[in-house]
Coordinates of C-alpha atoms in Angstrom, one line a residue:
Chain P
M267 CA 0.0 0.0 0.0
D268 CA 1.4 3.4 -0.9
Q269 CA 1.7 6.2 1.6
A270 CA -1.1 8.3 0.2
T271 CA -3.6 5.4 0.6
A272 CA -2.4 4.8 4.2
D273 CA -2.9 8.5 4.9
L274 CA -6.5 8.2 3.5
V275 CA -7.1 5.3 5.9
I276 CA -5.9 7.4 8.8
E277 CA -8.0 10.3 7.8
A278 CA -11.0 8.1 7.4
R279 CA -10.5 6.6 10.9
R280 CA -10.7 10.2 12.2
G281 CA -14.1 10.4 10.6
S282 CA -13.5 11.9 7.2
H283 CA -16.2 10.8 4.8
E284 CA -14.4 12.3 1.9
A285 CA -11.2 10.3 2.6
F286 CA -13.3 7.1 2.9
A287 CA -15.1 7.9 -0.4
E288 CA -11.6 8.2 -2.0
L289 CA -10.7 4.8 -0.6
I290 CA -13.8 3.4 -2.1
R291 CA -12.8 4.8 -5.5
R292 CA -9.4 3.2 -5.2
Y293 CA -10.6 -0.2 -4.0
E294 CA -13.9 -0.5 -5.8
R295 CA -12.7 -2.5 -8.8
A296 CA -10.8 -5.0 -6.6
A297 CA -13.9 -5.3 -4.4
L298 CA -16.1 -5.9 -7.4
A299 CA -13.7 -8.4 -8.8
V300 CA -13.8 -10.5 -5.6
A301 CA -17.6 -10.1 -5.1
H302 CA -18.3 -11.1 -8.7
A303 CA -16.0 -14.2 -8.3
I304 CA -18.2 -15.3 -5.4
T305 CA -21.7 -14.2 -6.4
R306 CA -21.2 -14.9 -10.2
D307 CA -23.7 -12.1 -10.8
A308 CA -22.8 -8.5 -11.6
H309 CA -25.8 -6.9 -9.8
A310 CA -25.3 -9.0 -6.7
A311 CA -21.6 -8.1 -6.7
G312 CA -22.5 -4.4 -6.9
D313 CA -24.9 -4.7 -4.0
A314 CA -22.4 -6.7 -1.9
V315 CA -19.7 -4.2 -2.5
Q316 CA -22.0 -1.3 -1.4
E317 CA -22.8 -3.1 1.8
A318 CA -19.2 -4.1 2.4
F319 CA -18.0 -0.5 2.2
L320 CA -20.7 0.5 4.7
K321 CA -19.7 -2.3 7.0
A322 CA -16.0 -1.3 6.6
W323 CA -16.8 2.3 7.5
Q324 CA -18.6 1.2 10.6
S325 CA -15.8 -1.1 11.6
L326 CA -12.8 1.1 10.8
A327 CA -11.9 1.4 14.5
G328 CA -11.3 -2.3 14.6
L329 CA -8.7 -2.2 11.8
E330 CA -5.3 -2.9 13.4
S331 CA -3.1 -1.2 11.0
A332 CA -3.7 1.2 8.1
G333 CA -1.4 -0.8 6.0
R334 CA -3.7 -3.8 6.3
F335 CA -6.7 -2.0 4.9
G336 CA -6.8 -3.8 1.6
P337 CA -6.9 -7.4 2.9
W338 CA -9.2 -6.4 5.7
L339 CA -11.6 -4.8 3.3
I340 CA -11.5 -7.8 0.9
G341 CA -12.3 -10.1 3.9
I342 CA -15.5 -8.0 4.5
V343 CA -16.3 -8.1 0.8
R344 CA -16.0 -11.9 0.7
N345 CA -18.4 -12.2 3.7
K346 CA -21.0 -9.9 2.2
A347 CA -20.7 -11.6 -1.2
T348 CA -21.1 -15.0 0.4
D349 CA -24.2 -13.7 2.2
H350 CA -25.6 -12.6 -1.2
Y351 CA -24.7 -15.9 -2.9
R352 CA -26.4 -17.9 -0.2
A353 CA -29.5 -15.8 -0.2
A354 CA -29.7 -16.2 -4.0
K355 CA -29.4 -20.0 -3.6
R356 CA -32.2 -20.0 -1.0
R357 CA -34.4 -18.0 -3.4
D358 CA -33.6 -20.5 -6.2
R359 CA -34.6 -23.4 -3.9
R360 CA -37.9 -21.7 -3.0
H361 CA -38.7 -21.1 -6.7
G362 CA -38.0 -24.8 -7.4
G363 CA -34.5 -24.7 -8.9
E364 CA -32.2 -22.4 -10.8
M365 CA -33.9 -19.4 -12.2
P366 CA -33.3 -19.1 -15.9
E367 CA -30.7 -16.5 -16.6
I368 CA -32.0 -13.7 -18.8
P369 CA -29.1 -11.8 -20.4
D370 CA -29.7 -8.1 -19.9
D371 CA -27.0 -7.1 -22.3
A372 CA -28.2 -9.1 -25.2
D373 CA -27.6 -7.0 -28.3
P374 CA -29.6 -8.1 -31.4
S375 CA -26.8 -6.7 -33.6
D376 CA -24.3 -8.8 -31.7
P377 CA -23.3 -11.9 -33.7
L378 CA -24.7 -15.1 -32.2
H379 CA -21.2 -16.7 -32.0
R380 CA -20.1 -13.9 -29.7
Q381 CA -23.0 -14.4 -27.4
E382 CA -22.3 -18.1 -27.4
T383 CA -18.6 -17.5 -26.6
R384 CA -19.6 -15.3 -23.7
R385 CA -21.9 -17.9 -22.3
L386 CA -19.2 -20.6 -22.7
L387 CA -16.7 -18.4 -20.9
A388 CA -19.1 -17.7 -18.0
D389 CA -19.8 -21.4 -17.7
A390 CA -16.1 -22.2 -17.8
L391 CA -15.4 -19.6 -15.1
A392 CA -18.2 -21.0 -13.0
G393 CA -16.4 -24.3 -13.1
L394 CA -13.4 -22.9 -11.3
D395 CA -13.1 -22.8 -7.5
D396 CA -13.8 -19.5 -5.7
T397 CA -10.2 -18.7 -5.0
S398 CA -9.1 -19.3 -8.5
R399 CA -12.0 -17.2 -9.8
M400 CA -11.0 -14.4 -7.5
I401 CA -7.4 -14.5 -8.7
V402 CA -8.5 -14.5 -12.4
S403 CA -10.9 -11.6 -11.9
L404 CA -8.4 -9.6 -9.9
R405 CA -5.8 -10.1 -12.7
Y406 CA -8.1 -9.5 -15.7
Y407 CA -10.6 -6.9 -14.3
E408 CA -8.4 -4.9 -11.9
G409 CA -5.1 -5.8 -13.7
L410 CA -3.3 -6.7 -10.5
G411 CA 0.0 -8.6 -10.4
G412 CA 0.8 -11.7 -8.4
R413 CA 2.2 -9.7 -5.5
E414 CA -0.8 -7.4 -5.1
I415 CA -3.2 -10.3 -5.5
G416 CA -1.3 -12.2 -2.9
A417 CA -1.4 -9.3 -0.5
M418 CA -5.2 -8.9 -1.0
L419 CA -6.0 -12.6 -0.5
D420 CA -3.3 -13.4 2.1
M421 CA -1.5 -15.8 -0.2
S422 CA 2.1 -16.1 -1.4
V423 CA 3.0 -14.9 -4.8
A424 CA 4.0 -18.4 -5.8
A425 CA 0.6 -19.8 -4.8
V426 CA -1.2 -17.0 -6.7
E427 CA 0.9 -17.7 -9.9
M428 CA 0.4 -21.4 -9.6
R429 CA -3.4 -21.1 -9.2
L430 CA -3.6 -18.6 -12.0
S431 CA -1.7 -20.8 -14.4
R432 CA -3.8 -23.8 -13.5
A433 CA -7.0 -21.8 -13.9
R434 CA -6.0 -20.5 -17.3
R435 CA -5.2 -24.1 -18.4
E436 CA -8.6 -25.3 -17.2
L437 CA -10.4 -22.4 -18.9
K438 CA -8.7 -23.2 -22.2
E439 CA -9.5 -26.9 -21.9
M440 CA -13.2 -26.2 -21.1
L441 CA -13.5 -23.7 -24.0
E442 CA -11.8 -26.0 -26.5
R443 CA -14.0 -28.9 -25.6
S444 CA -17.1 -26.9 -26.8
D445 CA -18.5 -27.0 -30.3
V446 CA -18.1 -23.3 -30.7
N447 CA -14.8 -21.8 -31.8
P448 CA -14.1 -19.3 -29.1
A449 CA -11.4 -17.6 -31.1
V450 CA -14.1 -16.4 -33.5
G451 CA -15.9 -14.5 -30.8
I452 CA -13.0 -12.3 -30.0
Chain Q
M148 CA -11.4 -28.3 -32.0
P149 CA -9.2 -25.2 -32.7
R150 CA -6.6 -24.4 -30.1
L151 CA -7.0 -21.1 -28.2
T152 CA -3.8 -19.1 -27.8
D153 CA -2.9 -17.3 -24.6
E154 CA -3.5 -14.0 -26.2
Q155 CA -7.0 -15.0 -27.3
L156 CA -7.8 -16.2 -23.8
D157 CA -6.5 -12.9 -22.4
A158 CA -8.6 -11.0 -24.8
L159 CA -11.7 -13.0 -23.9
L160 CA -11.3 -12.6 -20.2
D161 CA -10.6 -8.8 -20.5
E162 CA -13.7 -8.3 -22.6
H163 CA -15.8 -10.6 -20.3
Y164 CA -15.0 -8.7 -17.1
G165 CA -15.1 -5.3 -18.6
R166 CA -18.6 -6.0 -20.0
E167 CA -19.9 -7.7 -16.9
L168 CA -18.9 -5.1 -14.3
A169 CA -18.7 -1.8 -16.1
A170 CA -22.2 -0.9 -15.0
Q171 CA -21.4 -1.5 -11.4
E172 CA -18.4 0.9 -11.3
G173 CA -18.8 4.2 -9.4
R174 CA -21.9 3.1 -7.5
A175 CA -20.3 2.5 -4.1
A176 CA -18.7 5.9 -3.4
G177 CA -21.9 7.9 -4.3
H178 CA -24.0 5.5 -2.3
F179 CA -21.7 5.8 0.7
L180 CA -21.8 9.6 0.7
R181 CA -25.6 9.6 0.4
T182 CA -26.0 7.0 3.1
A183 CA -23.3 7.5 5.7
S184 CA -22.6 11.2 5.5
P185 CA -23.7 13.3 8.5
G186 CA -26.8 14.6 6.8
A187 CA -28.0 11.1 5.7
R188 CA -31.0 9.6 7.3
H189 CA -30.5 6.8 9.8
W190 CA -33.4 4.5 10.4
R191 CA -34.5 3.4 13.8
P192 CA -36.2 0.1 14.1
M193 CA -39.3 1.6 15.9
A194 CA -39.7 4.2 13.2
R195 CA -39.6 1.7 10.4
W196 CA -42.1 -0.6 12.1
S197 CA -44.5 2.2 13.0
A198 CA -44.4 3.6 9.4
G199 CA -45.1 0.2 8.1
L200 CA -48.0 -0.5 10.5
A201 CA -49.6 2.9 9.8
A202 CA -49.4 2.4 6.1
G203 CA -50.8 -1.2 6.5
A204 CA -53.7 0.0 8.7
L205 CA -54.6 2.7 6.2
A206 CA -54.5 0.2 3.4
A207 CA -56.7 -2.2 5.4
C208 CA -59.3 0.6 6.1
V209 CA -59.6 1.6 2.5
A210 CA -59.9 -2.0 1.4
M211 CA -62.7 -2.7 4.0
I212 CA -64.6 0.4 2.9
I213 CA -64.4 -0.5 -0.8
L214 CA -65.0 -4.2 -0.4
H215 CA -68.2 -3.7 1.6
G216 CA -69.5 -1.2 -0.9
R217 CA -70.0 1.5 1.7
I218 CA -68.0 4.2 0.1
G219 CA -71.2 6.1 -0.9
D220 CA -72.4 6.0 2.7
W221 CA -69.0 7.0 4.0
F222 CA -68.9 10.1 1.9
G223 CA -72.6 10.8 1.9
S224 CA -74.8 10.3 4.9
G225 CA -72.2 9.0 7.4
R226 CA -71.9 5.9 9.4
G227 CA -75.5 6.0 10.8
A228 CA -77.2 6.1 7.5
Q229 CA -77.7 2.3 7.3
A230 CA -79.7 2.1 10.4
T231 CA -82.4 4.7 9.5
S232 CA -84.5 5.0 6.4
Q233 CA -84.6 8.8 6.6
P234 CA -81.1 10.1 7.0
A235 CA -80.8 13.3 8.9
I236 CA -78.5 14.8 6.3
P237 CA -79.4 14.2 2.7
P238 CA -76.6 12.3 1.0
R239 CA -74.5 14.2 -1.5
M240 CA -74.4 11.2 -3.7
P241 CA -77.6 9.1 -3.3
V242 CA -77.4 5.4 -4.1
A243 CA -80.6 3.6 -4.9
A244 CA -81.2 0.6 -2.7
N245 CA -81.5 -1.9 -5.6
Q246 CA -79.1 -0.2 -7.9
P247 CA -75.7 0.3 -6.4
A248 CA -73.4 2.8 -8.0
R249 CA -71.1 1.3 -10.6
R250 CA -67.5 1.3 -9.4
E251 CA -64.2 1.1 -11.0
Q252 CA -60.9 0.7 -9.3
T253 CA -57.4 0.8 -10.6
F254 CA -54.3 0.0 -8.6
E255 CA -50.8 0.9 -9.8
W256 CA -47.6 0.3 -7.9
D257 CA -43.9 0.3 -8.3
T258 CA -41.2 -1.0 -6.1
I259 CA -37.8 0.7 -6.2
D260 CA -34.7 -0.9 -4.6
E261 CA -32.7 1.9 -3.0
G262 CA -29.8 -0.2 -1.9
A263 CA -28.3 -0.6 1.6
V264 CA -28.7 1.9 4.4
L265 CA -27.3 2.1 7.8
G266 CA -29.5 1.3 10.8
S267 CA -29.1 3.0 14.1
D268 CA -28.0 -0.3 15.6
G269 CA -25.0 -0.3 13.3
G270 CA -26.3 -3.0 11.0
T271 CA -27.0 -2.6 7.3
L272 CA -30.6 -2.6 6.1
R273 CA -32.0 -3.1 2.6
Q274 CA -34.3 -0.2 1.6
L275 CA -37.2 -0.8 -0.7
R276 CA -39.6 2.0 -1.6
R277 CA -43.1 0.9 -2.7
V278 CA -45.2 3.6 -4.3
E279 CA -48.9 2.9 -4.9
F280 CA -51.8 4.7 -6.5
Q281 CA -55.3 3.5 -5.9
R282 CA -58.0 5.2 -8.0
V283 CA -61.6 4.7 -7.3
R284 CA -64.4 6.0 -9.6
L285 CA -68.1 5.8 -8.8
F286 CA -70.7 6.4 -11.5
D287 CA -74.2 7.2 -10.2
A288 CA -76.7 7.1 -13.1
D289 CA -79.6 8.7 -11.1
G290 CA -77.7 11.6 -9.9
K291 CA -75.5 11.8 -13.1
T292 CA -72.5 12.2 -10.9
V293 CA -69.1 10.8 -11.0
F294 CA -67.0 10.6 -7.9
E295 CA -63.3 10.0 -8.3
T296 CA -60.7 9.7 -5.6
T297 CA -57.0 8.9 -5.7
I298 CA -55.3 7.4 -2.7
P299 CA -51.5 7.7 -3.0
R300 CA -49.4 5.6 -0.6
E301 CA -45.7 5.3 -0.2
R302 CA -44.1 2.7 2.0
V303 CA -40.5 2.3 2.8
M304 CA -39.6 -1.2 3.7
L305 CA -36.3 -1.9 5.5
I306 CA -35.1 -5.5 5.5
Q307 CA -32.5 -6.6 7.9
A308 CA -29.4 -7.7 6.1
K309 CA -27.7 -10.8 7.5
T310 CA -24.5 -10.0 9.3
Y311 CA -21.6 -12.1 10.1

């Protein structure tokens, strides 16, 4: 964590809403990446992130060190996202199974093979374990390197790189097994 | 099956996450400032229950009046009108005994999810705002009158979010 971010944490702990809002701007993408990896739903991820930041604001006094803000926040995001995921599962069970997913970004002008490729990729990502999915989303959405991801998730750099490499291999295998040529959808 | 290169996989993943999460970016900071800033409203459990109960009671009263077809009496001769054949005050909208006024009702509603808010007990609550418009029209052929009323209602529902 850079000094400016640590200073923002200290300011926020003194009660500065503006400082905390700036921290939200800095960490929002990482938080969304983690929440999306758990909920597998963009809207639920957005809601979980909002709630996590509110919870973090209320619990700032319990943060041991300003330098630990990132992993501490990500821990809260993971808990909130897990709550959302479980609630969604309960809803699904009440409605008698998985609700059919209605793509809200379907564009009629979008070629069918692209839509199919997106669906395949979403299915392939769903086949990974939560931690691997978090690593993949932090790398590809937030653009973090192994060291930063390791710091966020309390993992060693080697463990992050190993999981990322394995996840990429699994994703490729899953995509290549399909009838659709995923390379056409790019 | 064609092989997927590393670059192609990278491009697919970049595009996937950008597309999925772009709409969620920027929500959290604005929401925090609206919700947690000193001027933001904090809900107390009693306030939210009493608001809900009051709205529920009002809705129940309106439903009872309409279901029992007494809205003409209510607005005309008053509660005692049924007991006497000669009401003391002539009804403003007379309803013939064998020919009740024709009645139309429409009910419109919308529920808006306003996201998470802070409760006074430190927990987060989910805030849903339900806006309702109930319109009642009475047509009285004898008196050639039309009576129309609109009952707007707004309910804020706060749902306890599970904490860990």
